[in-house]
Amino acid sequence: MTTYQITTELSTNRKQKTPAEQLGFGKIFTDHMFVMDYEDGKGWHNATITPYAPITLSPAAMVFHYGQAVFEGLKAYMTEDGEVQLFRPDRNFQRLNSSNARLCIPPIDEDFALEALKELLRVDREWVPTAPGTSLYIRPFIIATESYLGVNPAKSYKFMIIMSPVGSYYKEGINPVKILVEQQYVRAVVGGTGEAKTAGNYASSLKGSEIAAQQGYSQTLWLDGKENKYVEEVGSMNIFFKISGKVITPALNGSILPGITRDSMIEVLKSKNIPIEERAIAFEEVVEAAKNGTLEEAFGTGTAAVISPVGELKWLDDVISVNNGQIGEVTQMLYDTLTGIQYGKVADTFGWTVKI
Amino acid sequence: MTTYQITTELSTNRKQKTPAEQLGFGKIFTDHMFVMDYEDGKGWHNATITPYAPITLSPAAMVFHYGQAVFEGLKAYMTEDGEVQLFRPDRNFQRLNSSNARLCIPPIDEDFALEALKELLRVDREWVPTAPGTSLYIRPFIIATESYLGVNPAKSYKFMIIMSPVGSYYKEGINPVKILVEQQYVRAVVGGTGEAKTAGNYASSLKGSEIAAQQGYSQTLWLDGKENKYVEEVGSMNIFFKISGKVITPALNGSILPGITRDSMIEVLKSKNIPIEERAIAFEEVVEAAKNGTLEEAFGTGTAAVISPVGELKWLDDVISVNNGQIGEVTQMLYDTLTGIQYGKVADTFGWTVKI
């Protein structure tokens, strides 16, 4: 680990905390943020924790024009013992560097990034909400700041971490969602940026969500870009199906985001001796299973919701109901296990939590 | 056309002009810029021409995280008669709206945008360089400004136009470029964002350029994302081949940018009775033509270079020389015709130029 000195400037004007029931998601930010600069020839430098404030950039800053921007999402949880803990944060900074490599952004020092995050959490510790189901959402991101209109990797960047206290994702119990299988638009293709967490991936996904919403569906199931046949992701989550007692999820083929929650679910399933397979899944196989009564459960996984049960799938003219629109047994067990570990209520036999 | 009032605040601190031979591309900006804001419920408003200056955004501005950003590129030319003219600017604002639609960004008023650009050009008229081959590069762009970490279309945006005087693209005559055919990475796929001018498309293309540069090639030829077989674009240009006296270019299939220079080349070719076909082109066809001696010319087209002759193509282990690395007759004719029209030296029988 490279040793960088972090300069801390504390806010003299602390914000009022929002009551837990009004938190929502990603609208309220803590008192401080972490910022670090990169310049060609100088490397990453100027690590600072400063009061949360707007940033000023040239209108020609390359992030506005050529989309060199990557990000991560993770959460800090308050345990019953009053300790703040993170869930597999090393994986997030590892993946941030994979995303960097794909977009020709210089790598960050992963160990230092985690130290910086811990320091930021110590400074803003009182912002970690304590009500059941609430947490502190953490957004590390990197943007190209060089003022230049040429299509080249930028020569300067900003690496920032901002944090937002978020409400309980499931306020009234877990309600399974209705998903539309997208036919016209594509999220990613092998050789593209689908396995990286780039800003552009999310911009291209908006159209699918719009189409789903117009038809009364809350999310999009994406099929592969080559054959429009194999299941890739759902919304911005990874997806799992339980068919005839076996759990299956698309293998990481190069166009699917390697979700950290996805990986954790697979580990939990293995530890419980529930069969789990990572492989290509033609959507027709899911339709077939629904028709012959062997499709038992379906769920998406991601940091925000942890798990999102799928109650209905629409594909062309077929409407498929999953488990009568109810959350399934395995889905519930995975949710309880993972959130249990995250909030320190279930013993972390995997070594996934990191206390600050 | 909606009538918006443009508020103009002139700069009191005019910058020194850079000598023509030091202009380069996209690093120097004029004294003013155009800015217009969008807010849900209020629409586009607050059209202003102000001194060119940095912009201040929340670190949670959605453009940094979810890449909702689109842009255009066009040029203003100084004619020998001392008039400033644009080349098909209506097409740029039309395409900006197509890009907006793809990324769920609210449309702009195309006619008003052109009026605003003309007004900005009147204010910064003295910035249009006069030396041969120089021009004023114009960059309209739109970015999502809402401070929110949810994956949704933003509720607020900025539409801006910035301008940069640029040097002659070909200082020492037109030198054909060496192109590497990319095998691993993909620019776009049908159903993705390839036919829109989104920021994210350019970020994903950087890796290909890096690989090409490492092998001594200056640009990437992109094949299609489904079969890795058909020619799509070269670098950030459209591509044409001349085989056995006939010019061919990939048809606009949904993953190729509908270039305005591309369209203009096709019109010029038609007007000269040179056969031109838009269709799918397997790269193997180009290799075959090279081997049997019928590949006569190859060139890329785009706003920056107008035309960029291809002198060499590398595909796997095959190295293909095109026209002995020299610019071809048709390529030269197209370059002369188009730049002639743009600089007012050739009669514009197409009605493409717009005087300000």
XYZ file of C-alpha atoms in Angstrom:
712
model
C 0.000 0.000 0.000
C 1.225 3.431 -0.978
C 1.072 5.806 1.965
C -0.750 8.992 1.180
C -1.340 11.662 3.786
C -5.033 12.545 4.160
C -5.653 16.217 4.882
C -8.892 16.675 6.808
C -10.855 19.901 6.924
C -13.885 19.545 9.178
C -17.198 21.220 8.421
C -18.108 24.026 10.783
C -21.700 23.958 9.675
C -23.134 20.504 10.387
C -26.402 19.626 8.674
C -29.578 18.574 10.455
C -30.180 14.806 10.310
C -33.315 13.633 8.498
C -35.713 11.340 10.435
C -35.344 7.665 9.406
C -38.798 7.464 7.813
C -38.006 10.383 5.478
C -34.605 9.165 4.281
C -35.492 7.658 0.915
C -32.489 6.846 -1.308
C -29.562 8.934 -2.568
C -30.934 12.440 -2.031
C -29.380 13.410 1.305
C -25.608 13.548 1.796
C -23.404 13.554 4.882
C -21.276 16.472 6.109
C -18.041 15.378 4.433
C -16.610 13.791 1.311
C -13.290 12.301 0.256
C -11.506 13.744 -2.786
C -8.220 12.769 -4.440
C -6.743 14.106 -7.673
C -4.799 12.469 -10.472
C -2.499 14.121 -12.940
C -0.309 12.483 -15.554
C 3.280 12.483 -14.312
C 2.207 13.146 -10.739
C -0.093 10.178 -10.116
C -2.818 10.180 -7.460
C -2.246 12.942 -4.921
C -3.931 15.508 -2.716
C -6.064 13.093 -0.635
C -8.494 15.195 1.382
C -11.576 14.883 3.524
C -13.496 18.135 3.174
C -16.990 19.471 3.826
C -19.468 18.049 1.275
C -19.704 20.730 -1.416
C -20.255 21.271 -5.140
C -17.320 20.765 -7.505
C -16.252 23.130 -10.254
C -15.110 21.843 -13.635
C -14.334 23.208 -17.077
C -17.281 22.860 -19.514
C -14.762 20.923 -21.627
C -14.025 18.446 -18.783
C -13.840 15.114 -20.583
C -16.390 13.378 -18.325
C -19.098 15.572 -19.891
C -18.127 14.606 -23.440
C -16.551 11.172 -23.514
C -18.049 9.544 -20.436
C -14.876 8.394 -18.708
C -16.605 7.713 -15.382
C -16.784 4.623 -13.172
C -18.343 4.045 -9.776
C -19.053 1.653 -6.939
C -21.853 1.235 -4.421
C -21.623 -0.270 -0.948
C -23.127 0.284 2.489
C -22.113 0.835 6.106
C -24.375 -0.765 8.706
C -24.883 0.027 12.404
C -24.855 -3.198 14.439
C -26.878 -3.755 17.618
C -23.612 -3.350 19.550
C -23.264 0.171 18.134
C -20.413 -0.727 15.808
C -20.233 0.492 12.208
C -19.350 -2.195 9.699
C -18.823 -2.574 5.969
C -19.657 -5.596 3.822
C -16.789 -6.895 1.623
C -15.488 -3.392 0.791
C -12.226 -4.807 -0.615
C -14.293 -6.325 -3.443
C -15.706 -2.918 -4.352
C -12.299 -1.291 -4.720
C -11.051 -4.329 -6.633
C -13.950 -3.991 -9.053
C -13.418 -0.215 -9.275
C -9.943 -0.989 -10.594
C -11.343 -3.492 -13.121
C -13.709 -0.771 -14.322
C -10.774 1.658 -14.453
C -8.812 -0.758 -16.640
C -11.709 -1.090 -19.093
C -12.029 2.699 -19.491
C -8.262 3.433 -19.511
C -8.460 5.248 -16.143
C -5.321 4.933 -13.963
C -5.738 2.424 -11.098
C -6.201 3.536 -7.498
C -4.451 1.976 -4.510
C -7.193 -0.344 -3.227
C -5.877 -0.648 0.318
C -5.478 3.089 0.654
C -8.978 3.671 -0.753
C -10.383 1.438 2.003
C -8.357 3.291 4.640
C -9.645 6.599 3.285
C -13.233 5.303 3.388
C -12.802 4.152 6.995
C -11.435 7.565 7.927
C -14.379 9.285 6.214
C -16.752 6.984 8.126
C -15.080 7.893 11.408
C -15.552 11.591 10.626
C -19.214 11.115 9.631
C -19.950 8.235 12.038
C -23.072 9.914 13.429
C -24.586 9.817 9.921
C -24.915 6.009 9.948
C -28.644 5.632 10.655
C -29.764 3.278 13.396
C -33.430 2.499 12.603
C -34.115 -1.078 11.433
C -33.307 -1.595 7.761
C -31.574 1.753 7.314
C -27.918 2.097 6.328
C -25.342 4.527 4.981
C -24.978 4.170 1.216
C -21.413 4.829 0.030
C -20.601 5.975 -3.496
C -16.946 5.924 -4.580
C -16.530 7.271 -8.144
C -13.898 8.521 -10.565
C -14.398 11.127 -13.298
C -12.150 12.521 -16.054
C -11.536 16.215 -15.416
C -9.093 17.257 -18.157
C -10.338 20.146 -20.278
C -9.895 18.749 -23.800
C -12.209 17.782 -26.656
C -10.015 15.024 -28.133
C -11.082 11.358 -27.848
C -8.208 10.107 -25.675
C -7.885 8.893 -22.101
C -7.844 12.034 -19.937
C -4.661 13.211 -18.249
C -6.443 14.245 -15.029
C -9.133 12.689 -12.823
C -10.949 13.066 -9.527
C -11.602 10.090 -7.223
C -14.353 10.933 -4.762
C -16.378 9.185 -2.070
C -19.746 10.619 -1.089
C -22.179 9.065 1.399
C -25.957 9.114 1.757
C -28.052 7.790 4.669
C -30.763 5.601 3.152
C -34.084 4.319 4.386
C -35.278 0.760 4.649
C -35.656 -0.660 1.119
C -38.612 -2.766 2.201
C -40.853 -0.627 4.376
C -43.905 -2.863 4.268
C -42.359 -6.292 3.883
C -40.738 -7.645 0.748
C -43.027 -7.260 -2.245
C -42.096 -9.274 -5.344
C -41.652 -7.127 -8.472
C -43.060 -7.459 -11.978
C -40.426 -7.687 -14.703
C -40.662 -7.119 -18.474
C -38.282 -9.089 -20.707
C -36.812 -6.481 -23.093
C -36.898 -7.355 -26.792
C -35.611 -4.304 -28.659
C -32.907 -2.729 -26.522
C -29.766 -4.316 -25.209
C -27.790 -3.538 -22.045
C -24.422 -4.915 -23.110
C -22.597 -7.335 -25.371
C -19.451 -9.421 -24.900
C -16.495 -7.153 -25.805
C -18.408 -4.086 -24.584
C -18.465 -2.569 -21.088
C -21.149 -4.762 -19.448
C -18.833 -6.340 -16.884
C -17.498 -2.940 -15.770
C -19.381 -0.446 -13.618
C -19.246 2.463 -16.061
C -21.556 5.472 -16.043
C -22.493 4.870 -19.688
C -23.963 1.422 -18.950
C -26.602 3.010 -16.763
C -27.493 5.736 -19.275
C -28.153 3.094 -21.935
C -30.393 1.102 -19.590
C -32.862 3.965 -19.004
C -34.812 3.362 -22.218
C -35.616 -0.215 -21.177
C -36.927 0.989 -17.815
C -39.089 3.565 -19.577
C -40.638 0.893 -21.805
C -41.218 -1.420 -18.827
C -42.854 1.390 -16.830
C -45.156 2.233 -19.740
C -46.457 -1.341 -19.609
C -46.841 -1.351 -15.825
C -43.650 -3.303 -15.092
C -41.131 -2.067 -12.592
C -37.938 -3.438 -14.123
C -36.344 -4.835 -17.259
C -34.916 -8.294 -17.757
C -32.029 -7.987 -20.225
C -31.227 -10.702 -22.710
C -27.790 -11.075 -24.328
C -26.817 -8.711 -27.161
C -25.724 -11.367 -29.640
C -28.647 -13.729 -29.856
C -31.314 -11.995 -27.786
C -31.776 -15.371 -26.143
C -29.804 -15.746 -22.903
C -30.656 -14.095 -19.578
C -28.144 -11.449 -18.462
C -29.390 -9.140 -15.701
C -32.570 -7.653 -14.304
C -32.720 -3.862 -13.904
C -29.315 -3.179 -12.426
C -29.210 -6.440 -10.489
C -27.944 -9.968 -11.119
C -30.645 -12.612 -11.450
C -31.215 -16.095 -10.041
C -33.891 -18.740 -10.713
C -34.779 -21.804 -8.677
C -35.936 -24.625 -10.941
C -36.672 -28.155 -9.629
C -34.858 -27.505 -6.366
C -31.686 -26.197 -8.058
C -30.663 -22.528 -8.086
C -29.201 -21.226 -11.362
C -27.698 -17.873 -12.332
C -26.054 -16.681 -15.562
C -22.300 -17.367 -15.625
C -20.024 -14.289 -15.804
C -19.540 -14.325 -19.554
C -18.011 -10.877 -20.047
C -21.163 -8.806 -20.451
C -22.611 -9.348 -16.951
C -21.609 -7.288 -13.911
C -19.794 -9.499 -11.358
C -22.058 -8.539 -8.458
C -20.648 -8.759 -4.938
C -24.104 -9.608 -3.576
C -24.355 -12.211 -6.375
C -21.078 -13.782 -5.270
C -22.191 -13.724 -1.620
C -25.500 -15.439 -2.448
C -23.623 -18.211 -4.235
C -21.380 -18.704 -1.181
C -24.360 -18.792 1.201
C -26.164 -21.328 -1.020
C -23.059 -23.540 -1.113
C -22.707 -23.335 2.675
C -26.312 -24.520 3.032
C -25.797 -27.366 0.548
C -28.381 -25.950 -1.832
C -27.411 -26.838 -5.424
C -26.236 -23.732 -7.313
C -25.118 -23.610 -10.954
C -23.535 -20.735 -12.887
C -24.181 -21.218 -16.597
C -25.826 -19.774 -19.692
C -29.619 -19.679 -19.246
C -31.805 -19.357 -22.333
C -34.932 -17.462 -21.348
C -36.957 -20.189 -23.041
C -35.750 -22.572 -20.350
C -37.381 -20.336 -17.719
C -40.611 -20.188 -19.746
C -40.546 -23.976 -20.119
C -40.016 -24.448 -16.367
C -42.911 -22.079 -15.621
C -45.159 -24.038 -17.983
C -44.322 -27.429 -16.505
C -44.523 -26.147 -12.926
C -40.842 -26.470 -11.987
C -40.022 -22.731 -11.780
C -40.068 -22.299 -8.020
C -38.417 -18.938 -7.346
C -36.787 -15.989 -9.130
C -34.910 -13.050 -7.604
C -32.541 -10.230 -8.375
C -29.554 -9.384 -6.166
C -27.737 -6.090 -5.606
C -26.450 -3.728 -2.952
C -29.528 -1.499 -2.691
C -32.244 -4.124 -2.098
C -29.945 -7.077 -1.252
C -32.581 -9.327 -2.809
C -35.594 -8.481 -4.922
C -38.029 -11.364 -5.481
C -39.585 -11.573 -8.942
C -43.327 -12.230 -8.852
C -44.125 -11.927 -12.549
C -42.253 -12.039 -15.852
C -43.635 -10.841 -19.181
C -42.003 -12.123 -22.381
C -43.670 -11.260 -25.684
C -47.259 -12.410 -25.060
C -46.458 -14.815 -22.225
C -47.107 -13.658 -18.679
C -45.368 -15.904 -16.174
C -46.309 -15.895 -12.509
C -43.562 -16.993 -10.129
C -44.506 -18.714 -6.843
C -47.965 -17.086 -7.033
C -46.338 -13.674 -6.713
C -45.006 -14.512 -3.244
C -41.446 -14.480 -1.936
C -39.959 -17.998 -1.988
C -38.324 -19.937 0.838
C -34.769 -19.804 -0.500
C -35.140 -16.120 -1.398
C -36.257 -15.356 2.165
C -33.451 -17.445 3.673
C -30.837 -15.629 1.540
C -32.257 -12.249 2.480
C -32.310 -13.099 6.188
C -28.795 -14.559 6.114
C -27.160 -11.707 4.214
C -28.887 -8.854 6.036
C -28.273 -10.763 9.283
C -24.535 -10.781 8.597
C -24.569 -7.148 7.421
C -26.291 -5.883 10.583
C -24.272 -8.190 12.851
C -27.251 -10.329 13.933
C -25.979 -13.517 12.282
C -22.444 -14.801 12.884
C -20.200 -13.879 9.952
C -18.605 -17.255 9.284
C -17.413 -16.009 5.884
C -15.205 -13.177 7.165
C -17.064 -10.648 5.040
C -17.626 -7.797 7.482
C -15.067 -5.102 8.239
C -15.457 -2.967 11.346
C -14.254 0.623 11.209
C -40.086 27.145 -33.056
C -40.571 28.082 -29.424
C -39.392 31.621 -28.775
C -36.963 31.843 -25.927
C -35.309 35.102 -24.940
C -31.522 34.870 -24.917
C -29.879 36.918 -22.177
C -26.373 37.967 -23.182
C -23.667 38.951 -20.731
C -20.504 39.979 -22.566
C -17.036 39.209 -21.275
C -15.092 42.229 -20.077
C -11.841 40.323 -20.155
C -11.229 39.098 -23.718
C -8.596 36.418 -24.150
C -5.561 36.717 -26.408
C -5.976 34.805 -29.724
C -3.553 31.949 -30.362
C -1.548 32.036 -33.631
C -2.985 29.657 -36.274
C 0.022 27.320 -36.231
C -0.355 26.755 -32.459
C -4.097 26.059 -32.427
C -4.132 22.258 -32.283
C -7.560 20.749 -31.491
C -10.009 21.282 -28.644
C -7.744 22.889 -26.058
C -8.471 26.611 -26.549
C -11.958 28.053 -26.086
C -13.594 31.286 -27.198
C -14.702 34.124 -24.907
C -18.334 33.034 -24.590
C -20.567 30.021 -24.268
C -24.278 29.310 -24.556
C -26.084 27.740 -21.589
C -29.709 26.713 -21.164
C -31.285 24.858 -18.233
C -33.998 22.237 -18.035
C -36.149 21.390 -15.065
C -39.053 18.956 -14.908
C -42.294 20.940 -14.963
C -40.554 24.056 -16.242
C -39.016 22.749 -19.463
C -35.992 24.374 -21.137
C -35.459 27.893 -19.865
C -32.874 30.474 -18.927
C -31.124 30.693 -22.340
C -27.956 32.731 -21.841
C -24.756 33.670 -23.596
C -22.154 34.281 -20.896
C -18.379 34.528 -20.580
C -16.764 31.084 -21.001
C -16.280 29.837 -17.433
C -16.185 26.704 -15.290
C -19.477 25.182 -14.155
C -20.326 24.097 -10.638
C -22.258 20.897 -9.979
C -23.174 18.689 -7.048
C -20.825 15.692 -6.652
C -24.050 13.672 -6.935
C -24.939 15.240 -10.326
C -26.250 12.310 -12.336
C -23.902 12.879 -15.302
C -21.003 11.767 -13.067
C -22.708 8.530 -12.070
C -25.105 7.383 -14.764
C -23.605 8.982 -17.867
C -26.667 10.778 -19.208
C -24.684 12.936 -21.643
C -24.950 13.486 -25.399
C -23.087 15.782 -27.743
C -22.577 17.053 -31.272
C -19.616 18.349 -33.257
C -19.683 20.772 -36.168
C -17.579 23.605 -37.531
C -17.857 27.232 -38.613
C -15.688 28.232 -41.577
C -14.437 31.649 -42.705
C -14.963 32.050 -46.456
C -12.669 34.056 -48.730
C -15.386 36.718 -48.802
C -15.071 37.093 -45.040
C -18.359 35.395 -44.289
C -18.783 32.867 -41.494
C -20.702 29.758 -42.517
C -21.882 26.504 -40.994
C -22.174 23.137 -42.727
C -25.581 21.389 -42.391
C -26.059 22.499 -38.754
C -29.753 21.491 -38.826
C -28.611 17.868 -39.104
C -26.528 18.177 -35.945
C -29.425 19.431 -33.844
C -31.684 16.789 -35.374
C -29.202 14.103 -34.378
C -28.784 15.640 -30.914
C -32.506 15.049 -30.430
C -32.183 11.431 -31.623
C -29.425 10.952 -29.060
C -31.645 12.630 -26.439
C -34.456 10.191 -27.204
C -32.151 7.184 -26.775
C -30.952 8.387 -23.353
C -34.364 9.630 -22.116
C -33.194 13.286 -22.161
C -35.936 15.836 -22.992
C -35.743 17.144 -26.582
C -34.463 20.616 -27.398
C -36.070 22.992 -29.893
C -33.832 22.400 -32.942
C -34.620 25.680 -34.677
C -34.011 27.677 -31.542
C -30.737 25.837 -30.902
C -29.538 26.909 -34.360
C -30.596 30.500 -33.677
C -28.727 30.417 -30.376
C -25.613 29.043 -32.088
C -25.781 31.791 -34.731
C -26.066 34.398 -31.995
C -23.089 32.909 -30.137
C -21.102 32.983 -33.401
C -21.966 36.637 -33.918
C -20.704 37.426 -30.408
C -17.482 35.416 -30.910
C -17.117 36.086 -34.654
C -13.513 37.223 -34.337
C -12.631 33.759 -32.994
C -13.272 32.067 -36.361
C -9.705 31.586 -37.570
C -8.788 32.667 -41.108
C -5.607 30.727 -41.961
C -6.049 27.996 -44.615
C -7.515 24.798 -43.214
C -8.388 26.283 -39.825
C -11.942 26.505 -38.501
C -14.000 27.016 -35.374
C -15.020 23.701 -33.852
C -18.436 23.853 -32.173
C -19.471 21.495 -29.386
C -23.135 21.449 -28.354
C -23.739 19.052 -25.453
C -26.315 18.149 -22.809
C -25.600 16.775 -19.332
C -27.813 15.539 -16.481
C -27.372 17.848 -13.469
C -29.854 16.534 -10.892
C -28.264 15.618 -7.573
C -29.574 12.076 -7.042
C -28.053 8.605 -6.889
C -31.057 6.685 -8.262
C -30.936 5.099 -11.730
C -33.668 7.173 -13.400
C -33.737 9.821 -16.110
C -32.644 13.052 -14.396
C -35.126 15.832 -13.673
C -32.675 18.622 -14.576
C -30.152 19.179 -17.387
C -27.818 21.746 -18.910
C -27.606 22.291 -22.672
C -24.380 24.098 -23.529
C -22.479 25.172 -26.627
C -18.737 25.795 -26.364
C -16.424 26.652 -29.262
C -12.755 26.036 -29.960
C -10.626 27.464 -32.811
C -8.827 24.512 -34.397
C -5.781 24.197 -36.612
C -5.521 22.590 -40.005
C -6.048 18.837 -39.618
C -3.584 18.115 -42.406
C -0.573 20.349 -41.944
C 1.752 18.525 -44.304
C -0.663 17.117 -46.869
C -3.028 14.239 -46.297
C -1.213 11.232 -44.887
C -3.086 7.919 -45.026
C -3.459 6.241 -41.632
C -2.737 2.696 -40.460
C -5.730 0.903 -38.963
C -5.944 -2.175 -36.726
C -9.059 -4.355 -37.027
C -10.164 -4.937 -33.402
C -10.880 -8.542 -32.417
C -11.609 -8.536 -28.695
C -13.463 -5.324 -27.910
C -16.669 -4.068 -29.434
C -17.878 -0.492 -29.971
C -21.622 -1.156 -30.138
C -24.315 -3.683 -30.877
C -27.765 -3.379 -32.441
C -30.151 -2.458 -29.590
C -27.367 -0.554 -27.790
C -26.389 3.116 -28.143
C -24.122 2.911 -31.228
C -26.323 5.055 -33.461
C -26.583 7.814 -30.834
C -23.811 10.269 -29.971
C -23.593 9.433 -26.275
C -20.619 10.163 -24.025
C -20.437 6.509 -22.965
C -19.793 5.284 -26.535
C -16.521 7.188 -26.592
C -15.369 5.967 -23.180
C -15.826 2.364 -24.310
C -13.831 2.969 -27.493
C -10.661 4.080 -25.670
C -9.455 0.542 -24.972
C -9.420 -0.284 -28.689
C -7.339 2.811 -29.441
C -4.898 1.841 -26.701
C -4.445 -1.633 -28.201
C -4.013 -0.180 -31.702
C -1.444 2.342 -30.468
C 0.524 -0.414 -28.716
C 0.897 -2.157 -32.082
C 1.829 1.038 -33.925
C -1.592 1.619 -35.482
C -3.304 4.959 -35.209
C -6.942 3.864 -35.173
C -9.300 0.954 -34.657
C -11.621 -0.602 -37.200
C -14.659 -1.880 -35.325
C -16.516 -4.999 -36.383
C -20.138 -5.683 -35.401
C -20.900 -6.879 -31.870
C -22.995 -9.888 -32.825
C -20.839 -11.849 -35.228
C -17.538 -9.974 -35.106
C -17.701 -10.113 -38.880
C -19.163 -6.973 -40.441
C -17.428 -3.601 -40.719
C -18.980 -0.850 -38.565
C -16.778 2.220 -38.074
C -13.155 3.256 -37.924
C -11.984 5.193 -34.845
C -14.836 7.633 -34.422
C -15.465 7.927 -38.175
C -17.663 6.204 -40.731
C -15.809 4.093 -43.278
C -15.928 3.679 -47.058
C -14.151 1.293 -49.436
C -13.771 1.506 -53.191
C -13.732 -1.940 -54.733
C -13.726 -2.504 -58.531
C -14.793 1.072 -59.234
C -17.728 0.963 -56.831
C -17.799 2.768 -53.477
C -19.366 0.844 -50.562
C -20.104 1.829 -46.972
C -21.861 -0.040 -44.154
C -25.622 0.560 -44.141
C -27.052 2.301 -41.048
C -28.102 -0.851 -39.224
C -28.761 0.578 -35.765
C -25.284 0.330 -34.262
C -23.494 2.758 -36.619
C -23.469 6.527 -36.120
C -25.364 8.263 -38.951
C -22.511 10.618 -39.845
C -23.383 13.922 -41.488
C -20.079 13.856 -43.388
C -20.942 10.257 -44.377
C -24.281 11.374 -45.748
C -22.649 14.294 -47.590
C -20.054 11.997 -49.203
C -22.824 9.732 -50.463
C -24.619 12.743 -51.996
C -21.415 14.014 -53.652
C -20.698 10.551 -55.074
C -24.224 10.307 -56.478
C -23.927 13.782 -58.034
C -20.731 12.662 -59.788
C -22.337 9.428 -60.987
C -19.875 7.306 -59.032
C -21.587 4.063 -57.964
C -22.216 4.023 -54.204
C -23.809 1.226 -52.198
C -24.868 1.176 -48.555
C -24.959 -2.413 -47.325
C -23.513 -4.897 -44.849
C -19.797 -5.431 -45.563
C -18.102 -8.523 -44.145
C -14.488 -7.651 -43.461
C -13.502 -10.797 -45.331
C -14.841 -9.184 -48.489
C -12.319 -6.355 -48.046
C -9.510 -8.870 -47.457
C -10.584 -10.796 -50.551
C -10.632 -7.609 -52.645
C -7.161 -6.681 -51.390
C -5.875 -10.134 -52.306
C -7.301 -10.089 -55.818
C -6.212 -6.515 -56.425
C -9.667 -4.888 -56.602
C -9.474 -2.898 -53.322
C -8.727 0.539 -54.740
C -9.345 2.980 -51.893
C -10.444 3.109 -48.248
C -11.254 6.166 -46.135
C -12.924 7.311 -42.952
C -15.221 10.342 -42.792
C -16.022 12.686 -39.938
C -16.260 16.336 -38.944
C -12.710 16.735 -37.611
C -10.690 15.431 -40.587
C -13.502 15.481 -43.196
C -11.804 12.513 -44.822
C -9.029 10.277 -43.547
C -7.523 7.935 -46.154
C -6.632 4.446 -44.929
C -3.204 3.290 -46.120
C -2.927 0.016 -44.239
C -5.266 -2.408 -42.479
C -4.157 -5.128 -40.071
C -6.522 -8.042 -39.432
C -5.242 -10.963 -37.370
C -2.005 -11.813 -39.199
C -2.933 -10.193 -42.503
C -1.471 -6.776 -43.284
C -3.328 -5.132 -46.156
C -1.845 -2.192 -48.004
C -4.394 0.086 -49.687
C -3.421 1.970 -52.866
C 0.271 1.633 -51.899
C -0.384 3.772 -48.826
C -1.309 6.761 -51.008
C -4.494 8.819 -51.051
C -6.814 7.635 -53.847
C -8.438 9.675 -56.615
C -11.994 9.468 -55.325
C -10.844 10.182 -51.760
C -9.029 13.303 -52.955
C -12.012 14.431 -55.046
C -14.381 14.016 -52.071
C -12.026 15.931 -49.790
C -11.625 18.772 -52.301
C -15.354 18.970 -52.995
C -16.477 18.948 -49.374
C -13.840 21.316 -48.009
C -14.406 23.478 -51.101
C -18.091 23.817 -50.218
C -17.326 24.338 -46.518
C -14.867 27.189 -47.187
C -17.022 28.681 -49.941
C -14.560 27.944 -52.757
C -16.841 25.470 -54.552
C -20.443 26.367 -55.426
C -22.807 24.771 -52.887
C -25.298 23.147 -55.262
C -26.636 21.043 -52.377
C -27.831 23.915 -50.189
C -25.725 22.679 -47.272
C -24.105 25.874 -46.047
C -25.756 28.338 -43.677
C -24.360 31.854 -43.367
C -24.631 33.590 -40.017
